[in-house]
Coordinates of C-alpha atoms in Angstrom, one line a residue:
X1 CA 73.3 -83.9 272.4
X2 CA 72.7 -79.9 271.3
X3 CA 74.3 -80.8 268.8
X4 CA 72.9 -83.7 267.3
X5 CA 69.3 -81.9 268.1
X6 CA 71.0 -79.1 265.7
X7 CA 71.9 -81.4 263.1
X8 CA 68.4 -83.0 263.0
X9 CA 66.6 -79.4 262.7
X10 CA 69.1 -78.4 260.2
X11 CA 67.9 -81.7 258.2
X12 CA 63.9 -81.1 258.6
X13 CA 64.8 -77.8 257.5
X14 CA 66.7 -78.4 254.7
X15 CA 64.3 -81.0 253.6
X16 CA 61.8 -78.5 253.3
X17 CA 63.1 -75.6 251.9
X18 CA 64.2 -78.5 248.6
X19 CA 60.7 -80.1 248.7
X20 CA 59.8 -76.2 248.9
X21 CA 61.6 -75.3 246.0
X22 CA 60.6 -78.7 244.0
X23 CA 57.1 -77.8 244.2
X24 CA 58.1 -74.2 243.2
X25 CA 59.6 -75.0 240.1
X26 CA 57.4 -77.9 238.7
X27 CA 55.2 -76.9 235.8
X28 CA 51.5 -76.9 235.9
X29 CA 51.6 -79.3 233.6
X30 CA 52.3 -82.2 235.9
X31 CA 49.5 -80.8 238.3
X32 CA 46.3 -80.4 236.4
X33 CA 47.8 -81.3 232.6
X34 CA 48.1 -77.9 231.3
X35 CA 50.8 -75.1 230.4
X36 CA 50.3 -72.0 232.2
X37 CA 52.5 -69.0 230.5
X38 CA 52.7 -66.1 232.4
X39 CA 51.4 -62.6 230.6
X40 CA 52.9 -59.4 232.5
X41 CA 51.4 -56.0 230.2
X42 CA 51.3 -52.0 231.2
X43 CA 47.4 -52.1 230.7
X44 CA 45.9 -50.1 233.4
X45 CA 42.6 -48.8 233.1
X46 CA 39.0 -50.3 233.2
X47 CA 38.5 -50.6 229.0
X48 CA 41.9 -51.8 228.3
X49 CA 41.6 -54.6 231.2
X50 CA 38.3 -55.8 229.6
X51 CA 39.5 -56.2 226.5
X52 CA 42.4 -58.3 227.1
X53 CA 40.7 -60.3 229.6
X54 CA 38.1 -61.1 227.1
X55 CA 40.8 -61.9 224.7
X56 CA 42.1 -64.3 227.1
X57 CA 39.5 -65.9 228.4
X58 CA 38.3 -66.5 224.4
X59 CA 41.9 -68.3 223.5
X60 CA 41.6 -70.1 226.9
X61 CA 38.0 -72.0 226.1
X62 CA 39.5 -72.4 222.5
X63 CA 43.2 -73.8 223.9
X64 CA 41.8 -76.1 227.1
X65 CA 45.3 -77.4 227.4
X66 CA 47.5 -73.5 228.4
X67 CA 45.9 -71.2 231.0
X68 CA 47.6 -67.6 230.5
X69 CA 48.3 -66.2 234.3
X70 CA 47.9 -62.6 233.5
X71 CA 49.3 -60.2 235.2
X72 CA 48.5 -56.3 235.1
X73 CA 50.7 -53.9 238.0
X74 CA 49.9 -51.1 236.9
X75 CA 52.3 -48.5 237.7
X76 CA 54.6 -51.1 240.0
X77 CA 55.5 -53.1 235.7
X78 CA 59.0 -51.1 235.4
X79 CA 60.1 -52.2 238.9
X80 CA 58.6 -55.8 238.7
X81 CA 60.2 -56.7 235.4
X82 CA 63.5 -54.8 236.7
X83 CA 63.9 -57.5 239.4
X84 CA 62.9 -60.3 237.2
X85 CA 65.3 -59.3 234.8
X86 CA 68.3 -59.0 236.9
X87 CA 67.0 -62.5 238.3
X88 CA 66.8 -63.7 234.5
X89 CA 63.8 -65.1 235.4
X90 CA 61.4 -63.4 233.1
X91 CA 57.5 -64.0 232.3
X92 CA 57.1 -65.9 229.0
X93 CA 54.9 -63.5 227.8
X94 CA 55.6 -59.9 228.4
X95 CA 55.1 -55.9 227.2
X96 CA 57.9 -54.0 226.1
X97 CA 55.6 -51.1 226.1
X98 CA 58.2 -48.9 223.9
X99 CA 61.5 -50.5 225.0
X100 CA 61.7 -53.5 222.5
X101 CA 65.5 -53.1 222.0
X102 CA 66.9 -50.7 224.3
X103 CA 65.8 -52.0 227.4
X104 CA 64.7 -55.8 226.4
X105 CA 66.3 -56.6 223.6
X106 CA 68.6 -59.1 224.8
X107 CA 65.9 -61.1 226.6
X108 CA 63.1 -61.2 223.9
X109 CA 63.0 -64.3 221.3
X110 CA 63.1 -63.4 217.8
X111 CA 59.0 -64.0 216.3
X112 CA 60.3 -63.2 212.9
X113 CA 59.4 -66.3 211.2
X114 CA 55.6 -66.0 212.4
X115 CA 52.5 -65.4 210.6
X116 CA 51.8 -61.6 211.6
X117 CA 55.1 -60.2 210.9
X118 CA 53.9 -59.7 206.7
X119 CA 51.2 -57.8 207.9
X120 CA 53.6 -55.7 210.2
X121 CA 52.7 -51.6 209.6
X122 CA 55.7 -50.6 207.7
X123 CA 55.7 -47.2 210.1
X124 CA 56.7 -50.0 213.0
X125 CA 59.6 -51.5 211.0
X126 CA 62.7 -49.5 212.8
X127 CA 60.8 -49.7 216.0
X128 CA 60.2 -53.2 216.5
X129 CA 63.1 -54.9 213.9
X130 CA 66.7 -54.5 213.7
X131 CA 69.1 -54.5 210.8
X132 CA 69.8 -58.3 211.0
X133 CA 66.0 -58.8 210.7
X134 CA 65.0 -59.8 214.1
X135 CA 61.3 -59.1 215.2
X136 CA 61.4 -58.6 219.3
X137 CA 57.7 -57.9 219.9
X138 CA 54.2 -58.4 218.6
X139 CA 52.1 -54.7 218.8
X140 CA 48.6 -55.1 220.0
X141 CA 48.2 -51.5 218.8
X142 CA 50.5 -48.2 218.5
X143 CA 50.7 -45.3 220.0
X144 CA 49.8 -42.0 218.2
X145 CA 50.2 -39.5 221.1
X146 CA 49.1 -36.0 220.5
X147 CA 46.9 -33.8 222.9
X148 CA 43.4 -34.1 224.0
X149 CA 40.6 -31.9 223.7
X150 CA 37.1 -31.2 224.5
X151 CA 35.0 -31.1 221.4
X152 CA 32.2 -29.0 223.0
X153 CA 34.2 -26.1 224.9
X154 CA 36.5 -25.4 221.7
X155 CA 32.7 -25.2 219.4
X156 CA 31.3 -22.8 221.8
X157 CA 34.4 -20.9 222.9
X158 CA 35.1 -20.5 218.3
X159 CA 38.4 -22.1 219.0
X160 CA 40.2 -23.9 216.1
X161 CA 42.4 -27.0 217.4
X162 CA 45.7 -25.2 217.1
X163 CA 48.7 -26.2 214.6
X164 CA 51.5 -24.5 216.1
X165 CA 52.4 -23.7 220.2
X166 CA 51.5 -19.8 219.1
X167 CA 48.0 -20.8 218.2
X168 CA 47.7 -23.4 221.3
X169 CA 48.5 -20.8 223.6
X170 CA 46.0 -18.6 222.3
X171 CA 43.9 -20.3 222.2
X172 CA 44.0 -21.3 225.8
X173 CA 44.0 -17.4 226.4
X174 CA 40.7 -17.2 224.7
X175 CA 38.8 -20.2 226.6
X176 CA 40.1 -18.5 229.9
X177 CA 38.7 -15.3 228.7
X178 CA 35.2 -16.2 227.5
X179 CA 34.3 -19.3 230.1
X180 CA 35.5 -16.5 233.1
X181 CA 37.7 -19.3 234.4
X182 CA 35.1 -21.9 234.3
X183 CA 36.9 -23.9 231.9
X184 CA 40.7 -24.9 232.7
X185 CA 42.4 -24.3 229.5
X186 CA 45.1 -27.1 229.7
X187 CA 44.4 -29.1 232.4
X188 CA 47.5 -31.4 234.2
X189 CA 47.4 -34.0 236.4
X190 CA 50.6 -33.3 238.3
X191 CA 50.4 -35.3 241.0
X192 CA 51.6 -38.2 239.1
X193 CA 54.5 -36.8 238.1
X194 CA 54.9 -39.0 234.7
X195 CA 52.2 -37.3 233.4
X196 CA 54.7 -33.6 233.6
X197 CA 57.3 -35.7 232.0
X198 CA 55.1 -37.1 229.2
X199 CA 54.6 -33.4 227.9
X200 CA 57.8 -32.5 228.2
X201 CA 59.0 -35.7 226.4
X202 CA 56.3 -34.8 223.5
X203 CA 57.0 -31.4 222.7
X204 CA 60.7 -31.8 222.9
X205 CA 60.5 -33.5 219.7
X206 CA 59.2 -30.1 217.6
X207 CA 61.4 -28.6 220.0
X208 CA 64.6 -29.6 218.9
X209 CA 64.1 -32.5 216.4
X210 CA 61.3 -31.7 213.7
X211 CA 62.2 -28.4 212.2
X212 CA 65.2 -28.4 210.1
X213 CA 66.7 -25.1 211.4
X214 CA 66.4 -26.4 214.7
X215 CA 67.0 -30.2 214.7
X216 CA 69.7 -31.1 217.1
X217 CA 69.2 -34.9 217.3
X218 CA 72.6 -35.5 216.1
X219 CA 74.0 -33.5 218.7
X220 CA 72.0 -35.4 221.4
X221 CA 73.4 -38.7 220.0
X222 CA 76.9 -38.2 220.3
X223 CA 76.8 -36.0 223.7
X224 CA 77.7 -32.6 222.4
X225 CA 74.1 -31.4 223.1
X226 CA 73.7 -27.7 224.3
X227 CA 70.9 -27.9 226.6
X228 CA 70.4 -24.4 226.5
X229 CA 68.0 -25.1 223.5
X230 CA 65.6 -26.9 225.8
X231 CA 65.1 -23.6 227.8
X232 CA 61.8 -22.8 225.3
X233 CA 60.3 -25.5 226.5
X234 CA 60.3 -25.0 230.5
X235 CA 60.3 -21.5 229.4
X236 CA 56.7 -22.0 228.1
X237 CA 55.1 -24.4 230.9
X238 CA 56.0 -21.0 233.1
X239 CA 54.2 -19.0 231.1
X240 CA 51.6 -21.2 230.7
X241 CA 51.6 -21.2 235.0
X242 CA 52.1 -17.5 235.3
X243 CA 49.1 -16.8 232.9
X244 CA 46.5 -19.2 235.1
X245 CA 46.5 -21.0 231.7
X246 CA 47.0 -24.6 233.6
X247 CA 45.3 -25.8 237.0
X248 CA 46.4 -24.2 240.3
X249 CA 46.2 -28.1 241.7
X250 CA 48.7 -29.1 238.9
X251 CA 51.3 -31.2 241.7
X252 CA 48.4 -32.5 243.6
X253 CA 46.1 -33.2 240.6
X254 CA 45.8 -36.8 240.2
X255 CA 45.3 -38.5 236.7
X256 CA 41.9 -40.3 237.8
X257 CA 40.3 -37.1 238.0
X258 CA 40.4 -36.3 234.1
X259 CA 37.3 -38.5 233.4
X260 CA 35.4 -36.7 235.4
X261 CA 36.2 -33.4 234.3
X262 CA 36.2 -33.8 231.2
X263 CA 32.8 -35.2 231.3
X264 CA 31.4 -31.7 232.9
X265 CA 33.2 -29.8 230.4
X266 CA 35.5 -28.8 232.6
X267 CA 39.0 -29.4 231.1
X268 CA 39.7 -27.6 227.1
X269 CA 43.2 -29.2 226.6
X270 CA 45.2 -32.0 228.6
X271 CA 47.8 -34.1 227.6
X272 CA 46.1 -37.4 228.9
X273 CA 45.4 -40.1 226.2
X274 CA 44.4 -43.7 226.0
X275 CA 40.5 -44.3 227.2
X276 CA 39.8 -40.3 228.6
X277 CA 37.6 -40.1 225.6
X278 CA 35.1 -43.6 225.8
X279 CA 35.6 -42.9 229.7
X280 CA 34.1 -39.3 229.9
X281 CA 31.7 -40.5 227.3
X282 CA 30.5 -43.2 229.4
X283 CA 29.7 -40.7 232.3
X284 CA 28.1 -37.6 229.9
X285 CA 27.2 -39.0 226.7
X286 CA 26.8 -35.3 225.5
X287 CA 30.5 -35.1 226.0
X288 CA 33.1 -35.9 222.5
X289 CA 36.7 -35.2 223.3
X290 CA 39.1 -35.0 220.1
X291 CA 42.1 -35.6 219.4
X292 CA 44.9 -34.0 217.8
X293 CA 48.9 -34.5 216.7
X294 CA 51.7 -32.4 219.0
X295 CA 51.7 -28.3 217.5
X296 CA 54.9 -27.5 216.0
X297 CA 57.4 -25.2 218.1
X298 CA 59.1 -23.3 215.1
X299 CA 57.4 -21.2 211.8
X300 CA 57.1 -23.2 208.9
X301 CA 57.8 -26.6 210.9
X302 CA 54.4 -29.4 210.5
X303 CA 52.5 -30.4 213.4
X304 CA 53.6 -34.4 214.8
X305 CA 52.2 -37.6 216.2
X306 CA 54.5 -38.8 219.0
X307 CA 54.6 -42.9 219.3
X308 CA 55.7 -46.2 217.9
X309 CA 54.8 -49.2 219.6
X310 CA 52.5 -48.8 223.0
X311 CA 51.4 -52.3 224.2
X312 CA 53.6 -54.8 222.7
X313 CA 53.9 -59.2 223.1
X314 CA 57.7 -60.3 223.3
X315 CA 58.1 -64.2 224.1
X316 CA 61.0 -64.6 226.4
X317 CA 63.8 -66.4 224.6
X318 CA 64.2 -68.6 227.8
X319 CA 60.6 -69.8 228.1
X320 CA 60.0 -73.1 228.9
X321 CA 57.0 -73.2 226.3
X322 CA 57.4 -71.2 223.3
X323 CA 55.1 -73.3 221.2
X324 CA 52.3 -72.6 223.1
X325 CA 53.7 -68.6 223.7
X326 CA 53.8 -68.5 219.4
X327 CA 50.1 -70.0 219.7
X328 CA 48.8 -67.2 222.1
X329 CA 50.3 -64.4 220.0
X330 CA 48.9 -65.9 216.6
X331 CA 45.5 -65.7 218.2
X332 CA 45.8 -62.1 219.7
X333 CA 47.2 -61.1 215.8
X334 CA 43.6 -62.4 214.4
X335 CA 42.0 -59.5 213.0
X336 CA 38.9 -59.8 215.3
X337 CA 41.1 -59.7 218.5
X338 CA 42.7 -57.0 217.1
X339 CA 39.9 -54.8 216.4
X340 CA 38.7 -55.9 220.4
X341 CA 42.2 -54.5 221.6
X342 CA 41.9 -51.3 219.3
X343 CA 38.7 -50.4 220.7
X344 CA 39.1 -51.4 224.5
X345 CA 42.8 -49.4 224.4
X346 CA 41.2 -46.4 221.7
X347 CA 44.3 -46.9 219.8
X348 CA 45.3 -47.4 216.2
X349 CA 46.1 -50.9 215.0
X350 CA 49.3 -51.6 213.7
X351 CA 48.6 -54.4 211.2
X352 CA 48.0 -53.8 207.4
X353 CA 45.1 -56.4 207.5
X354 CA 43.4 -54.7 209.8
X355 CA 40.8 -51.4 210.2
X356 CA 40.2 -50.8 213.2
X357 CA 37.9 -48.4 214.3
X358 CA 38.0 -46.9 217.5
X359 CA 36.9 -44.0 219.6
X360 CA 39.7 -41.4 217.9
X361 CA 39.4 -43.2 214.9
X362 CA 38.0 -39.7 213.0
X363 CA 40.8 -37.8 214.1
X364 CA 43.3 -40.5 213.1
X365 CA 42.1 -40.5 210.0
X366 CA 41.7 -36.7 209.7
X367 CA 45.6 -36.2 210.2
X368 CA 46.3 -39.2 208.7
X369 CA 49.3 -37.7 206.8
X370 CA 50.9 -36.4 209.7
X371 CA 54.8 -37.7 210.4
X372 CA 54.7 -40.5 213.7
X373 CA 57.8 -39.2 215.4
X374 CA 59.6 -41.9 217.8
X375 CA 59.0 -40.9 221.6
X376 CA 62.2 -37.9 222.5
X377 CA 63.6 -40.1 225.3
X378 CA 63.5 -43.5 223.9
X379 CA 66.1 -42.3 220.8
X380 CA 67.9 -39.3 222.2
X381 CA 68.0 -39.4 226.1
X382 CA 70.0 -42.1 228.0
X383 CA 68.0 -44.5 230.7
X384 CA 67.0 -42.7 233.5
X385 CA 66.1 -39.5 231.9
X386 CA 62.6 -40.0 231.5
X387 CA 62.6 -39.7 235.6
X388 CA 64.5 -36.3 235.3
X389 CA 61.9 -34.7 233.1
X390 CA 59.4 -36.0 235.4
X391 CA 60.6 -34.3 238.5
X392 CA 62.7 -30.9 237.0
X393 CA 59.2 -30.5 235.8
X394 CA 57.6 -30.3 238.6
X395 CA 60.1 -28.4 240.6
X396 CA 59.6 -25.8 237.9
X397 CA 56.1 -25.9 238.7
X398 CA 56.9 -25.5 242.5
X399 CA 59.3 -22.4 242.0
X400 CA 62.5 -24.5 243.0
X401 CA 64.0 -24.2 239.9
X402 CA 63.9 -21.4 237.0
X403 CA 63.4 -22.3 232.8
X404 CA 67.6 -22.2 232.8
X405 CA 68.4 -24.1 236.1
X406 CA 66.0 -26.8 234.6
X407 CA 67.7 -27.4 231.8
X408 CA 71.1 -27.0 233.3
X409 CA 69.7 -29.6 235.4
X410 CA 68.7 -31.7 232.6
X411 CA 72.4 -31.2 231.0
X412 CA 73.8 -32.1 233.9
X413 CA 71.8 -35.7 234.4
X414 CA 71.9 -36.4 230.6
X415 CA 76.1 -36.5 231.2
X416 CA 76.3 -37.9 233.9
X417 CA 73.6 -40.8 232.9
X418 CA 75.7 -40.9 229.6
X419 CA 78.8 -41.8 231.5
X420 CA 77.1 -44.8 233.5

């Protein structure tokens, strides 16, 4: 009798786990008669998630028959899209947000045969192509990453945005000096430790790459890298520190706060990008913040943009609805969308039929002949690095580590990530 009685609840059970699964795996199409793609992008603040939920909702009243489930995590996308890539079981629609080929490559579908690819920036073309031709993402905008900078307190402080890392930390001498510490002269918000890694990621590129007496990128390709030419780098964010030059709360400083600050004139320089400028704006409209490309490291070297692609559309090559996938990126490609995304995200367009303007579009155009570099990690570093920078940073910050145990540090992960 137990077990019969066992047998039957194994039954019931297993009859629902399959009806379970059956209901999990039918398409909305068989329950209400339309295609539902699923959009996962990086888009995290309050102007970029209007924007694209504008542009959605818009393609959705024009497309009754696909509903686009979009998704926005925040800083949980890497992990998210980590699991659903060892699952294989990817969203059909999806942000690359600068890992096109390295990371994605082999799950994207090519979109080389669709409409927006001839009006591809040509400065995107070894980012988002390879040499067989293949085109593994659609870029909503691109990235043009530089450093930030309060209009205002450089005007009335008579500072000149700086070209070289001399200048720039003169500059921040001077602001300290004449606003008596009222102003913090580069300002870092720590406490999200990405933030340490993204300047260290930026100005490793004038570092070691841009000048030609001191470009090691070969090196750091083929592994034979001596890290002891990073040391300048961790060697200035101490000085920086040991001058008062950067906030005393830089590990507990948290990235929300730069709106703010800005807005009272309380921040010169910071790293931070993306909406900081339309943000602070919206809270002082007295306030401007600039923008301006990465100072170079060595005499005679030019100042750089960092970037390539930032938000990005790849189609998953296993979707279950790529006609309707191709249809949703045509639309977002439509120079009116475009311009939406360019202004909600205050980033450059990266279509040739397009002008956008946007919030930094003055300073775009100002330095408008200044070299896009490719982010420092992304071509030179193995996966996993961008983690080290992250947190060597900030134990240089807490004293647990000196300018030459950092980058012995660094030396240390980059074999030993190589190796994996």
């Amino acid at each position: 009798m137990k077990k019969l009685i066992s047998m039957i609840i194994f039954v019931i059970a297993f009859s629902m786990f399959a009806a379970g699964c059956s209901n999990k795996g039918a398409s909305s199409e068989e329950e209400d008669g339309k295609v539902t793609l699923s959009l996962f992008l990086t888009m995290s603040n309050e102007g970029e998630k209007k924007a694209i939920e504008s542009v959605v909702a818009d393609f959705e009243e024009k497309n009754p028959d696909i509903k686009i489930d979009l998704n926005l995590p925040g800083g949980g996308y890497e992990d998210m899209l980590r699991v659903k890539m060892a699952a294989n079981d990817m969203p059909d629609l999806f942000d690359t947000h600068g890992w096109s080929q390295l990371r994605y490559g082999e799950y994207v579908a090519d979109q080389k045969g669709m409409a927006w690819v001839q009006n591809l920036d040509p400065a995107l073309d070894k980012i988002l192509k390879d040499d067989t031709g293949k085109v593994y993402a659609f870029p909503i905008n691109q990235a043009k990453d530089g450093v930030s900078f309060n209009v205002n307190v450089l005007e009335k402080y008579g500072v000149e945005p700086p070209q070289t890392i001399d200048e720039f930390v003169k500059a921040l001498e001077t602001i300290k000096e004449k606003s008596n510490g009222e102003v913090t002269p580069l300002w870092i918000p720590g406490g999200d430790n990405w933030t340490i890694g993204q300047i260290y990621d930026q100005l490793a590129t004038p570092l070691v790459i841009t000048d030609e007496n001191n470009s090691h990128g070969e090196a750091l390709t083929d592994g034979s890298f001596d890290w002891s030419n990073y040391t300048p780098l961790p060697k200035l964010m101490k000085e920086l520190q040991d001058k008062g030059l950067i906030n005393e709360d830089v590990l507990t400083a948290k990235l929300q706060q730069a709106t703010e600050l800005m807005a009272q004139d309380k921040i010169a320089f910071t790293f931070v990008a993306g909406s900081l400028g339309p943000d602070a704006t919206e809270l002082n409209p007295d306030v401007k913040v600039g923008t301006m490309p990465v100072p170079a490291f060595h005499e005679g070297d030019e100042q750089s943009w960092i970037g390539g692609e930032r938000h990005t559309i790849a189609m998953w090559k296993d979707t279950k609805h790529p006609e309707e996938a191709k249809k949703f990126i045509e639309f977002m490609a439509q120079p009116e969308n475009i311009e939406k995304m360019a202004q909600g995200t205050s980033a450059p367009d990266a279509l040739t039929n397009v002008d956008a303007e946007n919030y930094f579009s003055e300073y775009y155009k100002q330095y408008e002949d200044i070299a896009v570099e490719p982010y420092f990690d992304r071509v030179y570093l193995p996966s996993g690095m961008w983690d080290v920078m992250a947190t060597t940073g900030q134990e240089l910050f807490a004293g647990t580590l000196t300018p030459k145990q950092l980058s012995e540090k660094m030396g240390e992960e980059y074999t030993r990530l190589r190796n994996q």
